[in-house]
PDB file of C-alpha atoms and ligand atoms in Angstrom:
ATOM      1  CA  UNK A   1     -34.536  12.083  -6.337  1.00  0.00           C
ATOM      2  CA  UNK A   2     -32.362  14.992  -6.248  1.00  0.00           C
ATOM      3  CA  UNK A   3     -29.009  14.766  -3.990  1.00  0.00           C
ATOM      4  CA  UNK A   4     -29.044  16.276  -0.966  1.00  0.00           C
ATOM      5  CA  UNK A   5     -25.777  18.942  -0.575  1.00  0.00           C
ATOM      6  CA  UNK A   6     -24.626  18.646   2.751  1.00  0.00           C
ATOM      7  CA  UNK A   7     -22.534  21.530   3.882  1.00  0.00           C
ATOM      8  CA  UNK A   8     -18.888  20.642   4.210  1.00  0.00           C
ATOM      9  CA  UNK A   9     -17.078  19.404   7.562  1.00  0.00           C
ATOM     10  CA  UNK A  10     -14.593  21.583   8.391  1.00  0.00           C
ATOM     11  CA  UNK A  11     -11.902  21.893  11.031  1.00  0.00           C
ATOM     12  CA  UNK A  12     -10.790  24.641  13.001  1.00  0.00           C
ATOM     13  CA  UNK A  13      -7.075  25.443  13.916  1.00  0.00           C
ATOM     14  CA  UNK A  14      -8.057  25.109  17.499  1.00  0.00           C
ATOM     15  CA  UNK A  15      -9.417  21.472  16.797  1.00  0.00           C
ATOM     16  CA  UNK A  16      -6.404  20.378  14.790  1.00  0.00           C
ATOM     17  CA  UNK A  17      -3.769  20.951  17.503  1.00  0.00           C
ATOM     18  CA  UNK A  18      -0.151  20.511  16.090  1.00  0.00           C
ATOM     19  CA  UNK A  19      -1.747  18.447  12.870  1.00  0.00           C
ATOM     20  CA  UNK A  20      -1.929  20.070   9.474  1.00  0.00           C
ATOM     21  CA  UNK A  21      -5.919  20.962   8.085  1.00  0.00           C
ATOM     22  CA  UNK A  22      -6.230  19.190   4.792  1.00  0.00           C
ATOM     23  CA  UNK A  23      -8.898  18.924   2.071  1.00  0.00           C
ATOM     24  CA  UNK A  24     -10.015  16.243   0.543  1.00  0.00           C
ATOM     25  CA  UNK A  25      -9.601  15.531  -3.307  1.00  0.00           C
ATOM     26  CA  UNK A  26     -11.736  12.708  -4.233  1.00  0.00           C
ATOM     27  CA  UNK A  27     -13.258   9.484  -2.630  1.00  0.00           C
ATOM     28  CA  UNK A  28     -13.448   6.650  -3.985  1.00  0.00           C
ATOM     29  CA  UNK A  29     -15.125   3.471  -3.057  1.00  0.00           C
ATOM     30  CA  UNK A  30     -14.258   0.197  -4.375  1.00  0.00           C
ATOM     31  CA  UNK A  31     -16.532  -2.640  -1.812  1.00  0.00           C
ATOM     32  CA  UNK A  32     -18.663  -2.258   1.083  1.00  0.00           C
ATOM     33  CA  UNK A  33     -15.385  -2.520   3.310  1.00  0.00           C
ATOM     34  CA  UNK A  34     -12.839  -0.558   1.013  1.00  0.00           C
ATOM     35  CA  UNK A  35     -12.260   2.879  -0.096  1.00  0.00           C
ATOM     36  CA  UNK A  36      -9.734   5.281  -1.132  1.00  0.00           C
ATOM     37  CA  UNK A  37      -9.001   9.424  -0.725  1.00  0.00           C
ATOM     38  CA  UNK A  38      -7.110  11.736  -1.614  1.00  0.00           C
ATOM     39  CA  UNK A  39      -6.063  15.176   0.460  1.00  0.00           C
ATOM     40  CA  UNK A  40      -3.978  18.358  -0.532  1.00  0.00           C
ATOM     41  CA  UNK A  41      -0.384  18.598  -0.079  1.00  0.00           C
ATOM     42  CA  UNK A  42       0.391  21.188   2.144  1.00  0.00           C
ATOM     43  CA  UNK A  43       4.008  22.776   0.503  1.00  0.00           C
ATOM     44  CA  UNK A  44       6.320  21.824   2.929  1.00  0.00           C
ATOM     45  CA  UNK A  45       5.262  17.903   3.575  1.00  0.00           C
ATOM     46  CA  UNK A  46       8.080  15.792   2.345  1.00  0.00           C
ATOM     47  CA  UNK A  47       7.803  12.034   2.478  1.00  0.00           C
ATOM     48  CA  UNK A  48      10.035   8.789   0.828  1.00  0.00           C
ATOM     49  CA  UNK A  49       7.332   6.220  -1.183  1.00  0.00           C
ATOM     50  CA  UNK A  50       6.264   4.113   1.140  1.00  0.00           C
ATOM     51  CA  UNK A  51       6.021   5.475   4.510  1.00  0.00           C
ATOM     52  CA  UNK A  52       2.943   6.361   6.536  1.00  0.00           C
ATOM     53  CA  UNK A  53       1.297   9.363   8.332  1.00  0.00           C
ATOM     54  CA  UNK A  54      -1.013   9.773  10.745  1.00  0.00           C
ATOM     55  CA  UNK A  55      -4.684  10.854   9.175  1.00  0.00           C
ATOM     56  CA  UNK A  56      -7.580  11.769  11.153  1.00  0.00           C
ATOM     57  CA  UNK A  57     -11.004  13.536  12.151  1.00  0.00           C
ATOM     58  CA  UNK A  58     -11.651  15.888  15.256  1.00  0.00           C
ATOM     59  CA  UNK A  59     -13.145  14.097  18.563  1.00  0.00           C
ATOM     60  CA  UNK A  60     -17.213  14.369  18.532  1.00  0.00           C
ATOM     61  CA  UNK A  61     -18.644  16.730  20.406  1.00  0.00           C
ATOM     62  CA  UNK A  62     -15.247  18.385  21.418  1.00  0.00           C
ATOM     63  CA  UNK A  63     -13.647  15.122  22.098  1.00  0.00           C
ATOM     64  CA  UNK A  64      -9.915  13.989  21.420  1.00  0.00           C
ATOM     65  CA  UNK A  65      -8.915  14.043  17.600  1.00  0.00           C
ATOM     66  CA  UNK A  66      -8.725  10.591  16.578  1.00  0.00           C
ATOM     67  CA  UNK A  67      -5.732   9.792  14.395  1.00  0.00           C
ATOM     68  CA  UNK A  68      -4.237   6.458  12.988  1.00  0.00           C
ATOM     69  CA  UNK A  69      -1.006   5.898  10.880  1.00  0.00           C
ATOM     70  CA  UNK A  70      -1.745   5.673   7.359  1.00  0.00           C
ATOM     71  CA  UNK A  71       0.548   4.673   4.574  1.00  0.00           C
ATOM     72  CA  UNK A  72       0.591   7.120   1.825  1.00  0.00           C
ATOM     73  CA  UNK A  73      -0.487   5.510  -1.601  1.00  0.00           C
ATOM     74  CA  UNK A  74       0.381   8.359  -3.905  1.00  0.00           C
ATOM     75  CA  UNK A  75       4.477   8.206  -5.018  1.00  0.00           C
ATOM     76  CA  UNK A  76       6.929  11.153  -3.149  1.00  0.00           C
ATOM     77  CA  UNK A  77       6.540  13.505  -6.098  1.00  0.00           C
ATOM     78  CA  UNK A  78       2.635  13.722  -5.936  1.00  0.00           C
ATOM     79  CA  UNK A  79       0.925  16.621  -5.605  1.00  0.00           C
ATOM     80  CA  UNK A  80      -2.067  14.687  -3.884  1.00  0.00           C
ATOM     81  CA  UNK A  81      -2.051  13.133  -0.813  1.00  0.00           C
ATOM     82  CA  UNK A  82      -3.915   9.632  -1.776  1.00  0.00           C
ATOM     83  CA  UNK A  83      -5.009   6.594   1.126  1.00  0.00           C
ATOM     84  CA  UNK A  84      -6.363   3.418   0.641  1.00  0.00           C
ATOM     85  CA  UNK A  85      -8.578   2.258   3.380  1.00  0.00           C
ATOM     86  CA  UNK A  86     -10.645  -0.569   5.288  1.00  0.00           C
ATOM     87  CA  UNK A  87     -14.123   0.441   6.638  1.00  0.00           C
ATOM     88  CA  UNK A  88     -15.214  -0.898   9.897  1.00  0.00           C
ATOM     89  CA  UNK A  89     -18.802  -0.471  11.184  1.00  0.00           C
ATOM     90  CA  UNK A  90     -17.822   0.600  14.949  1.00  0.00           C
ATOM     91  CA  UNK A  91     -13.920   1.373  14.089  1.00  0.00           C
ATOM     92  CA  UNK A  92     -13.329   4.859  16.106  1.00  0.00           C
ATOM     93  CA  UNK A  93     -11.413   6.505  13.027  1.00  0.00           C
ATOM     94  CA  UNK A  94     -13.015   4.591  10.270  1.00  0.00           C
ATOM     95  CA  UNK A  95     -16.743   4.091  10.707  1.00  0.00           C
ATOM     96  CA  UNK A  96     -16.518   8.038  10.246  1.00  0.00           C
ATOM     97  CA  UNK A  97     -13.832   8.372   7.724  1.00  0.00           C
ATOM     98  CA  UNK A  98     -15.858   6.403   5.555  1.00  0.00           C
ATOM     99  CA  UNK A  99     -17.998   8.924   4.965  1.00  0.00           C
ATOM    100  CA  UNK A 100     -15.847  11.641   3.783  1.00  0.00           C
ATOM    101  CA  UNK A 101     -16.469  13.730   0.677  1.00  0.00           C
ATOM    102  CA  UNK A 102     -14.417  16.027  -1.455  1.00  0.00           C
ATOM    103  CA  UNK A 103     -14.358  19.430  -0.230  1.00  0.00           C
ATOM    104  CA  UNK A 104     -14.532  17.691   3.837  1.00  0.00           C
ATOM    105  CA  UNK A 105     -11.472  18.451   5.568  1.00  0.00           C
ATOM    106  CA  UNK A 106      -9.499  16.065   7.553  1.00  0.00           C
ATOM    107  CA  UNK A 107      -6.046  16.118   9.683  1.00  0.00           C
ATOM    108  CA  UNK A 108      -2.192  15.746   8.339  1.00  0.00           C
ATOM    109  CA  UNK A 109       0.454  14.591  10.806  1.00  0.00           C
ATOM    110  CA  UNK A 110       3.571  16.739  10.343  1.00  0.00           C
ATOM    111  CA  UNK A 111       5.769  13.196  10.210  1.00  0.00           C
ATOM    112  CA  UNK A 112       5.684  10.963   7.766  1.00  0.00           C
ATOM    113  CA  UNK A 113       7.986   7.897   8.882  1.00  0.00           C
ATOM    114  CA  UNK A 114       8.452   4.313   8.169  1.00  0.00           C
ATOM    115  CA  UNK A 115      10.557   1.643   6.673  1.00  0.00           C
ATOM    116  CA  UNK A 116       8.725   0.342   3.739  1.00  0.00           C
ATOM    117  CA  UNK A 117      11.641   2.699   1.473  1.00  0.00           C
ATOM    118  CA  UNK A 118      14.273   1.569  -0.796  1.00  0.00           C
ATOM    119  CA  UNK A 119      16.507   3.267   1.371  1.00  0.00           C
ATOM    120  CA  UNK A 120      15.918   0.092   4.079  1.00  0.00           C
ATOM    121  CA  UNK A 121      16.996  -2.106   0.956  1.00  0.00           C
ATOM    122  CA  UNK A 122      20.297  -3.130   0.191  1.00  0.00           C
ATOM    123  CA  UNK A 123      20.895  -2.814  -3.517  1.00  0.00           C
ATOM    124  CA  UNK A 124      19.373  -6.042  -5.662  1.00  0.00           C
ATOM    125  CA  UNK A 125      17.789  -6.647  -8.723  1.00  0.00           C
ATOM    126  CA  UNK A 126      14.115  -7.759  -7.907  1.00  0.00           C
ATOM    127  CA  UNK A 127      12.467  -5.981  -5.720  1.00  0.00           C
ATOM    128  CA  UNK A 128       9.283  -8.027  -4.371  1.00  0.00           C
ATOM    129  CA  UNK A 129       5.967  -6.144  -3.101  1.00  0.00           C
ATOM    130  CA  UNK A 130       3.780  -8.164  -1.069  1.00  0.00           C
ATOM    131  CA  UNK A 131       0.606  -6.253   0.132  1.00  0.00           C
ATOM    132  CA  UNK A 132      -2.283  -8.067   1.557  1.00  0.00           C
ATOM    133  CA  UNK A 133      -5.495  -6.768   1.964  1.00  0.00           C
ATOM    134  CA  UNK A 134      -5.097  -2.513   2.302  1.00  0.00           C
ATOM    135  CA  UNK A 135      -1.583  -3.742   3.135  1.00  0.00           C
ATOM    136  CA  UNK A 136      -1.049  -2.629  -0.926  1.00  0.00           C
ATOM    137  CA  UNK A 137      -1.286   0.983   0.021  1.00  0.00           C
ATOM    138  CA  UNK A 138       2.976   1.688   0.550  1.00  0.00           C
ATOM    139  CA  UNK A 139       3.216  -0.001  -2.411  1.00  0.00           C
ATOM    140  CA  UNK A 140       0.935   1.828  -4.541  1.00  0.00           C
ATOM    141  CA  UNK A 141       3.246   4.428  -3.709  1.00  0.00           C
ATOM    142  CA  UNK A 142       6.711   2.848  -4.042  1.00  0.00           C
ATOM    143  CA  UNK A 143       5.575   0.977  -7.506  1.00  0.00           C
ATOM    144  CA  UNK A 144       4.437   4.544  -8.655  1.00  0.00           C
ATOM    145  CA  UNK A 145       7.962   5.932  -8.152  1.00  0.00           C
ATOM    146  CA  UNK A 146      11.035   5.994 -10.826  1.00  0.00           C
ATOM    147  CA  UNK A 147      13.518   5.206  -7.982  1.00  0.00           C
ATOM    148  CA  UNK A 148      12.152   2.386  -7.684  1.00  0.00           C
ATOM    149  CA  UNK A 149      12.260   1.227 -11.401  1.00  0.00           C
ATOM    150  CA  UNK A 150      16.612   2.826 -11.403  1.00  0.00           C
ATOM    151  CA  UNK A 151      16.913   0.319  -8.371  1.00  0.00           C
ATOM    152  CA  UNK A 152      15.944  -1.965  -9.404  1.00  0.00           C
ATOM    153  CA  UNK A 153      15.707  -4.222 -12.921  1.00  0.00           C
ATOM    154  CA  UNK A 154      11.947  -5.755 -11.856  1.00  0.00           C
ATOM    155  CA  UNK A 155       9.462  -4.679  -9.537  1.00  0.00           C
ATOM    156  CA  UNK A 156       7.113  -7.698  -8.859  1.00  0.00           C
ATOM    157  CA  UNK A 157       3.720  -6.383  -6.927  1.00  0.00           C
ATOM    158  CA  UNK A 158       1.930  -9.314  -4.873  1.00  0.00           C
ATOM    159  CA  UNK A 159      -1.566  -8.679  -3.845  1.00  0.00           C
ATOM    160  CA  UNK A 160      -3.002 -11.241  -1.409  1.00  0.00           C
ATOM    161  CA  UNK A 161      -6.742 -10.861  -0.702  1.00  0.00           C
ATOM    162  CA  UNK A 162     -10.044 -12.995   0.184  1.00  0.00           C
ATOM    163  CA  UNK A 163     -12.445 -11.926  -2.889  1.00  0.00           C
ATOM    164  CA  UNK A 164     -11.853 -10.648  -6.596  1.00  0.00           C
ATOM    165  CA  UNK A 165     -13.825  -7.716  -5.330  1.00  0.00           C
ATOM    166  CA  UNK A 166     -11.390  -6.645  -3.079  1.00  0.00           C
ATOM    167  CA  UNK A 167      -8.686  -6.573  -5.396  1.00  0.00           C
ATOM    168  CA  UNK A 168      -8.750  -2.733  -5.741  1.00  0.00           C
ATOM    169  CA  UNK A 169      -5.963  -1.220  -8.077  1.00  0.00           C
ATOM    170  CA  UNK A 170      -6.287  -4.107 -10.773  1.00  0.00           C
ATOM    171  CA  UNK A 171      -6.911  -1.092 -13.688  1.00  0.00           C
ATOM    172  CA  UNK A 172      -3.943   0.815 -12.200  1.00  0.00           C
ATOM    173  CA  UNK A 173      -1.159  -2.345 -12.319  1.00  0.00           C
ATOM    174  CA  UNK A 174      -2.771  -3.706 -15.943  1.00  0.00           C
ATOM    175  CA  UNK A 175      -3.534  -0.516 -17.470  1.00  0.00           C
ATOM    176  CA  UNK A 176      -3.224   2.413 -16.633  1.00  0.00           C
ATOM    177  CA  UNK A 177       0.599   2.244 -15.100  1.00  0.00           C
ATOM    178  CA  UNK A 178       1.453   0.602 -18.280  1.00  0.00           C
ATOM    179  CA  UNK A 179      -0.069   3.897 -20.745  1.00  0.00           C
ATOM    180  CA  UNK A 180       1.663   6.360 -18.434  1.00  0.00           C
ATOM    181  CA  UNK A 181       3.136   9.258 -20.002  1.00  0.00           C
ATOM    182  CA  UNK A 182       6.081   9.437 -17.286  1.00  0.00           C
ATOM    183  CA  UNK A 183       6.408   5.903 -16.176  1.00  0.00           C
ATOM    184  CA  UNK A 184       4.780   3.361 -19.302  1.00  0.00           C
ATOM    185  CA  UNK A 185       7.706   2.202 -20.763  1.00  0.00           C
ATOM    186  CA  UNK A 186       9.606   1.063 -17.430  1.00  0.00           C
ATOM    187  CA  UNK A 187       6.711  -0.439 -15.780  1.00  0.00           C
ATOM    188  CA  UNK A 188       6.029  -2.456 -19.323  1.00  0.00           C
ATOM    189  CA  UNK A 189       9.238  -3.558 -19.041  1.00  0.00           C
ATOM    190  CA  UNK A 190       9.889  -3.713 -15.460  1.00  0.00           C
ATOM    191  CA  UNK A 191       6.181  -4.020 -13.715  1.00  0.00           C
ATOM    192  CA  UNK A 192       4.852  -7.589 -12.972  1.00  0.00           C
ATOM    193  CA  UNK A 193       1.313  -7.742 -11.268  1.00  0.00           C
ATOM    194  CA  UNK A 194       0.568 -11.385  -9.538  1.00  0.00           C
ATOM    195  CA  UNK A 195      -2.909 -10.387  -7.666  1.00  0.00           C
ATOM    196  CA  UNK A 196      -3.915 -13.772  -5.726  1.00  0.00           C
ATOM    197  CA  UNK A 197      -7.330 -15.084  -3.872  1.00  0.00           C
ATOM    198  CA  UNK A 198      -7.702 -17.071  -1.082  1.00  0.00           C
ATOM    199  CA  UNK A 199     -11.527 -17.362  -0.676  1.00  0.00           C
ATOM    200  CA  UNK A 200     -13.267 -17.381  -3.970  1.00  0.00           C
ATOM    201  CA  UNK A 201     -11.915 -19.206  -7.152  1.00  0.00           C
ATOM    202  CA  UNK A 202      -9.668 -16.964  -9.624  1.00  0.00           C
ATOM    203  CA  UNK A 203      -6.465 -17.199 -12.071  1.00  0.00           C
ATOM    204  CA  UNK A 204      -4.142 -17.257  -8.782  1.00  0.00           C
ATOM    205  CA  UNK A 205      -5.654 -18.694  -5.887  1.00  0.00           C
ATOM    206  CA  UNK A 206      -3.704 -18.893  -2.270  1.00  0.00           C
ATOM    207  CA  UNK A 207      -1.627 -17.164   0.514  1.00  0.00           C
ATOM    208  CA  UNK A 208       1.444 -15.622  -0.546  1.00  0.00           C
ATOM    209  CA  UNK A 209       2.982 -17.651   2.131  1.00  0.00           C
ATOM    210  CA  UNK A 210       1.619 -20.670   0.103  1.00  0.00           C
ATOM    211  CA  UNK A 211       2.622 -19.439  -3.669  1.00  0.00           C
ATOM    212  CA  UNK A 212       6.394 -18.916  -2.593  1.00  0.00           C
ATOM    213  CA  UNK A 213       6.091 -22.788  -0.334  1.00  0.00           C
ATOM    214  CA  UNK A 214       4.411 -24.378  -3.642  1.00  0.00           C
ATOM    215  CA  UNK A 215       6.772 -22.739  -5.748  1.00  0.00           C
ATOM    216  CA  UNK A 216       3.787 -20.971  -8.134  1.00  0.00           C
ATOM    217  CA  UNK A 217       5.162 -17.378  -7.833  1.00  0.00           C
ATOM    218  CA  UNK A 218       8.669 -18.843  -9.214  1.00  0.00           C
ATOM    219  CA  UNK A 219       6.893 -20.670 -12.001  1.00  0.00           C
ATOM    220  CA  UNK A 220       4.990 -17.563 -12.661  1.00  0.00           C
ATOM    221  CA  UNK A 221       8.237 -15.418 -12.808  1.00  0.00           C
ATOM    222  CA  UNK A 222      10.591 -17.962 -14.724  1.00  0.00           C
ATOM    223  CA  UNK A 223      12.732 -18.110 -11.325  1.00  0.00           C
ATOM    224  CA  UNK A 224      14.126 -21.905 -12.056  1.00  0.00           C
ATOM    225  CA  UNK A 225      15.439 -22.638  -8.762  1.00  0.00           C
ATOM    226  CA  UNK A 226      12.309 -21.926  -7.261  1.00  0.00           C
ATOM    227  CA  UNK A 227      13.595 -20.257  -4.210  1.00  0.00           C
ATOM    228  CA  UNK A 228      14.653 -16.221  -3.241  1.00  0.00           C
ATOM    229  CA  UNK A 229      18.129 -15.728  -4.032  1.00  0.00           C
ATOM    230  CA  UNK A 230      19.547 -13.157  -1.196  1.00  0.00           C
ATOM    231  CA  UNK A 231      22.162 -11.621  -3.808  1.00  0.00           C
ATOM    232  CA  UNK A 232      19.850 -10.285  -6.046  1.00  0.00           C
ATOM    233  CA  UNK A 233      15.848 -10.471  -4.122  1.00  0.00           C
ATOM    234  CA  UNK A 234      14.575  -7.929  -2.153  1.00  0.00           C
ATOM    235  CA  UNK A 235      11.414  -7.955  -0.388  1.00  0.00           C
ATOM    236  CA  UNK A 236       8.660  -5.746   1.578  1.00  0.00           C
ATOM    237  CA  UNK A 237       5.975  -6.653   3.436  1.00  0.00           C
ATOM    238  CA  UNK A 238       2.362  -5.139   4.618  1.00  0.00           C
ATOM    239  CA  UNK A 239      -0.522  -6.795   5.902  1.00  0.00           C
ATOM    240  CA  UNK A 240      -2.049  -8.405   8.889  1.00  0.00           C
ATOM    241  CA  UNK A 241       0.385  -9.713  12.097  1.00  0.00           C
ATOM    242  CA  UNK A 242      -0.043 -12.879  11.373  1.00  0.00           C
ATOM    243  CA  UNK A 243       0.557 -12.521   7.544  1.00  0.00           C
ATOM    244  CA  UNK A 244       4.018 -10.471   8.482  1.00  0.00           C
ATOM    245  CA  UNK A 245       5.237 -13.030  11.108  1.00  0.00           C
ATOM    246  CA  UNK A 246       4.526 -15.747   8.514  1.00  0.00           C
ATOM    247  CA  UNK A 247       6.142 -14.042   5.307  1.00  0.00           C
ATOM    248  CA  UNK A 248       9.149 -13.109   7.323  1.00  0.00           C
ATOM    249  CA  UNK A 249       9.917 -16.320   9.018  1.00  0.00           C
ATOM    250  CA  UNK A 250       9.596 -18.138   5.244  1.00  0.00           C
ATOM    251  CA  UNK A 251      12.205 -14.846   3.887  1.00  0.00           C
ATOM    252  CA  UNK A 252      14.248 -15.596   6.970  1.00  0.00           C
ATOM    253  CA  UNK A 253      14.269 -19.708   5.885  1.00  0.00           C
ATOM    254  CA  UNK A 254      15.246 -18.848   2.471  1.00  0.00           C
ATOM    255  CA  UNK A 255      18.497 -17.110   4.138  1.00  0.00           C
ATOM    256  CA  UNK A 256      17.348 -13.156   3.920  1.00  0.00           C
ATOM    257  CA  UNK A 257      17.964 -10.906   6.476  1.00  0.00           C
ATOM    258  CA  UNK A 258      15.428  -7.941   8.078  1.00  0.00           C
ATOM    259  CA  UNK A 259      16.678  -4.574   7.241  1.00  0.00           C
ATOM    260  CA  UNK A 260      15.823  -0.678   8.658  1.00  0.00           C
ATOM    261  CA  UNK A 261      16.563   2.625   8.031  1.00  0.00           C
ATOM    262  CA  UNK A 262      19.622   2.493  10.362  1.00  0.00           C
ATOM    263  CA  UNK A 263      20.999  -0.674   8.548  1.00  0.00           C
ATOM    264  CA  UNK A 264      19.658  -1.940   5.167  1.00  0.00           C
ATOM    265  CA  UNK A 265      18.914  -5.748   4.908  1.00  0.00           C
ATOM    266  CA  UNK A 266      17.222  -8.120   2.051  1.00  0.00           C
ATOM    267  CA  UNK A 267      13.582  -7.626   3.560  1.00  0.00           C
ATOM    268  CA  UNK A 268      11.630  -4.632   5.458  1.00  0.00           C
ATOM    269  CA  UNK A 269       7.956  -4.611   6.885  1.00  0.00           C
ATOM    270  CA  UNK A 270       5.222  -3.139   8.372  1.00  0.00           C
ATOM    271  CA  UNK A 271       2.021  -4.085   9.817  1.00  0.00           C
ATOM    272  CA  UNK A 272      -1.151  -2.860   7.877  1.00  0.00           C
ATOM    273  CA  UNK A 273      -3.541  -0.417   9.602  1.00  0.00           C
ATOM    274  CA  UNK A 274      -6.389  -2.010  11.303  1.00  0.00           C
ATOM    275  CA  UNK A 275      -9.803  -0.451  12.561  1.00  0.00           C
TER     276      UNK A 275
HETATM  277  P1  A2P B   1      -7.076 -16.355   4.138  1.00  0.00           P
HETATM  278  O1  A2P B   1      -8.332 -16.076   3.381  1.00  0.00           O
HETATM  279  O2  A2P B   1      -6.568 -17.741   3.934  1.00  0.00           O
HETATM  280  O3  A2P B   1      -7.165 -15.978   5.603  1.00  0.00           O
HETATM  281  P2  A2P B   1      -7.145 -10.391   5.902  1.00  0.00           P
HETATM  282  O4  A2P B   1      -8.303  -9.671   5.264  1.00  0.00           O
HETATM  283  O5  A2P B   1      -7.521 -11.334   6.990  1.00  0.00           O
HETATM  284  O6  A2P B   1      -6.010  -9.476   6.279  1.00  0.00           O
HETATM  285  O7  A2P B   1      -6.581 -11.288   4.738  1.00  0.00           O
HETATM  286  C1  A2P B   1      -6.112 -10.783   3.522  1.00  0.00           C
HETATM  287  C2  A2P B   1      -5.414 -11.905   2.802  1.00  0.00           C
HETATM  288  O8  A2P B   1      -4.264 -12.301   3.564  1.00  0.00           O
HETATM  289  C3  A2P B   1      -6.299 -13.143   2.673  1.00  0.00           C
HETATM  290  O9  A2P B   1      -6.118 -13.677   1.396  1.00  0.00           O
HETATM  291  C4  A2P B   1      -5.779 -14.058   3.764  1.00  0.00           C
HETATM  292  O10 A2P B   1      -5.911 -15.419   3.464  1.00  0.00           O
HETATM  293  C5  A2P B   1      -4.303 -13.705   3.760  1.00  0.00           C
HETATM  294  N1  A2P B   1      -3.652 -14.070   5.015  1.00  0.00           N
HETATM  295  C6  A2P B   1      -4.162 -14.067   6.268  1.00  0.00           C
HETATM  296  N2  A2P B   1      -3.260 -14.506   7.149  1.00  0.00           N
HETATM  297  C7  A2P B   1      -2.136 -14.768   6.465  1.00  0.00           C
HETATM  298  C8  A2P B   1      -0.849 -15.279   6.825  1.00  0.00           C
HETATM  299  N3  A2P B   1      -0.555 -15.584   8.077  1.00  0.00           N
HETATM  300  N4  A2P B   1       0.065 -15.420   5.835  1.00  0.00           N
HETATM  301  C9  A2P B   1      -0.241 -15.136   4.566  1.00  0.00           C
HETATM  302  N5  A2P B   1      -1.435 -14.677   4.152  1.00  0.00           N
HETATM  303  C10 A2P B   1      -2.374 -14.500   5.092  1.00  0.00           C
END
């Protein structure tokens, strides 16, 4: 069967209102219910690893634009764009972003914003990345950049999700971060990658919540005490509400404080992007 070449979609400036017109790169899709893009850059679109944007696609039939705050995967100094994504069957944004191909075009907020940055951080020495689910995407980004690797002396990426399938990224965190030409030798040294499944059995198995209560993530990093130590640990979050409340309230019994942009603390977060 030969493919069928659909003609591109395209956006006019009309359509796109204050937003930027962007093309997309590459697709990529890793389950039934994940996938990942990539967009141009426009010139003038400066972000900080870790914060989001809003992406979207024009209203149907001359309808509003539907956008949604994404964070941006890709590190500050890329020259891509890059998203990592959920599908959802009747989601308004994603039921159509889905379907995207390179060559498509999509929409580009003009303000990328957020506090998933180092600059939220007070200074430490391990800096701890819990993503669950597409909650991984600001730190795709922020594990990508060599700020983050001068910050701090080890940068310890926590991936919570249901099924091995869904643990996108696993060639980027055991491979092909490590055989970087820019970044190998720090993230060798510096770059530890505890992926962990709650749903299906696997090397790690459990909440993130549950591997800092049982004490497994300390085992797994030599941490002897067995507990965050607020001089030294700093922590973000991304994922679901309930995953955020839960993480921070544990951070917040181990004696860490919530920081922002305005006033750097031991922990920031940010809820994933739903639907
Ligand atoms: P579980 O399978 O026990 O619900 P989701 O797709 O619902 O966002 O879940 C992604 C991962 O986050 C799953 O492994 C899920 O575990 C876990 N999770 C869900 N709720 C919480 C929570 N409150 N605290 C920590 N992890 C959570």
């Amino acid at each position: 069967m030969n493919a069928v070449a659909t003609a591109p979609v395209l956006i006019s400036p009309e359509q796109a209102g204050p937003n930027n017109i962007e093309t997309v790169l590459w697709v990529k899709h890793w389950t039934d219910h994940l996938f990942s893009f990539a967009i141009t850059r426009p010139a003038s679109f400066r972000f900080r690893s870790g914060e989001f944007v809003m992406i979207g696609l024009p209203g149907v039939d001359g309808g509003k634009n539907i956008l949604r705050a994404y964070s941006i995967a890709s590190p500050s100094f890329a020259e891509e764009l890059e998203f990592f994504s959920i599908k959802v069957e009747d989601g308004p944004l994603t039921s159509r972003l889905q379907q995207i191909k390179a060559g498509d075009q999509v929409l580009l907020g003009k303000k990328p914003t957020g506090t998933l940055v180092l600059d939220a951080l007070k200074p430490g020495k391990r800096l701890f990345l819990f993503g669950t689910g597409t909650g991984l995407a600001p730190f795709l980004s922020v594990a990508r950049d060599p700020d983050a690797y001068a910050a701090f002396e080890q940068i310890i990426v926590l991936h919570g999700v249901r099924q091995v399938e869904e643990l996108a990224y696993r060639d980027l965190f055991t491979r092909d971060l490590l055989e970087d030409e820019y970044l190998g030798e720090e993230a060798t040294r510096q770059l530890v990658y505890l992926p962990s499944v709650t749903r299906e059995p696997f090397e790690r198995q459990g909440r993130l919540t549950t591997l800092v209560e049982n004490g497994r993530l300390f085992d797994d990093l030599g941490i002897e005490a067995r507990q965050f130590d607020a001089r030294y640990d700093r922590i973000m979050l991304c994922g679901s509400m309930a995953m955020i409340k839960d993480t921070a309230a544990l951070l917040e019994s181990h004696g860490l404080k919530e920081g922002s942009n305005a006033e750097p603390g031991d922990f920031v977060l940010e809820r994933a992007f739903v639907g």
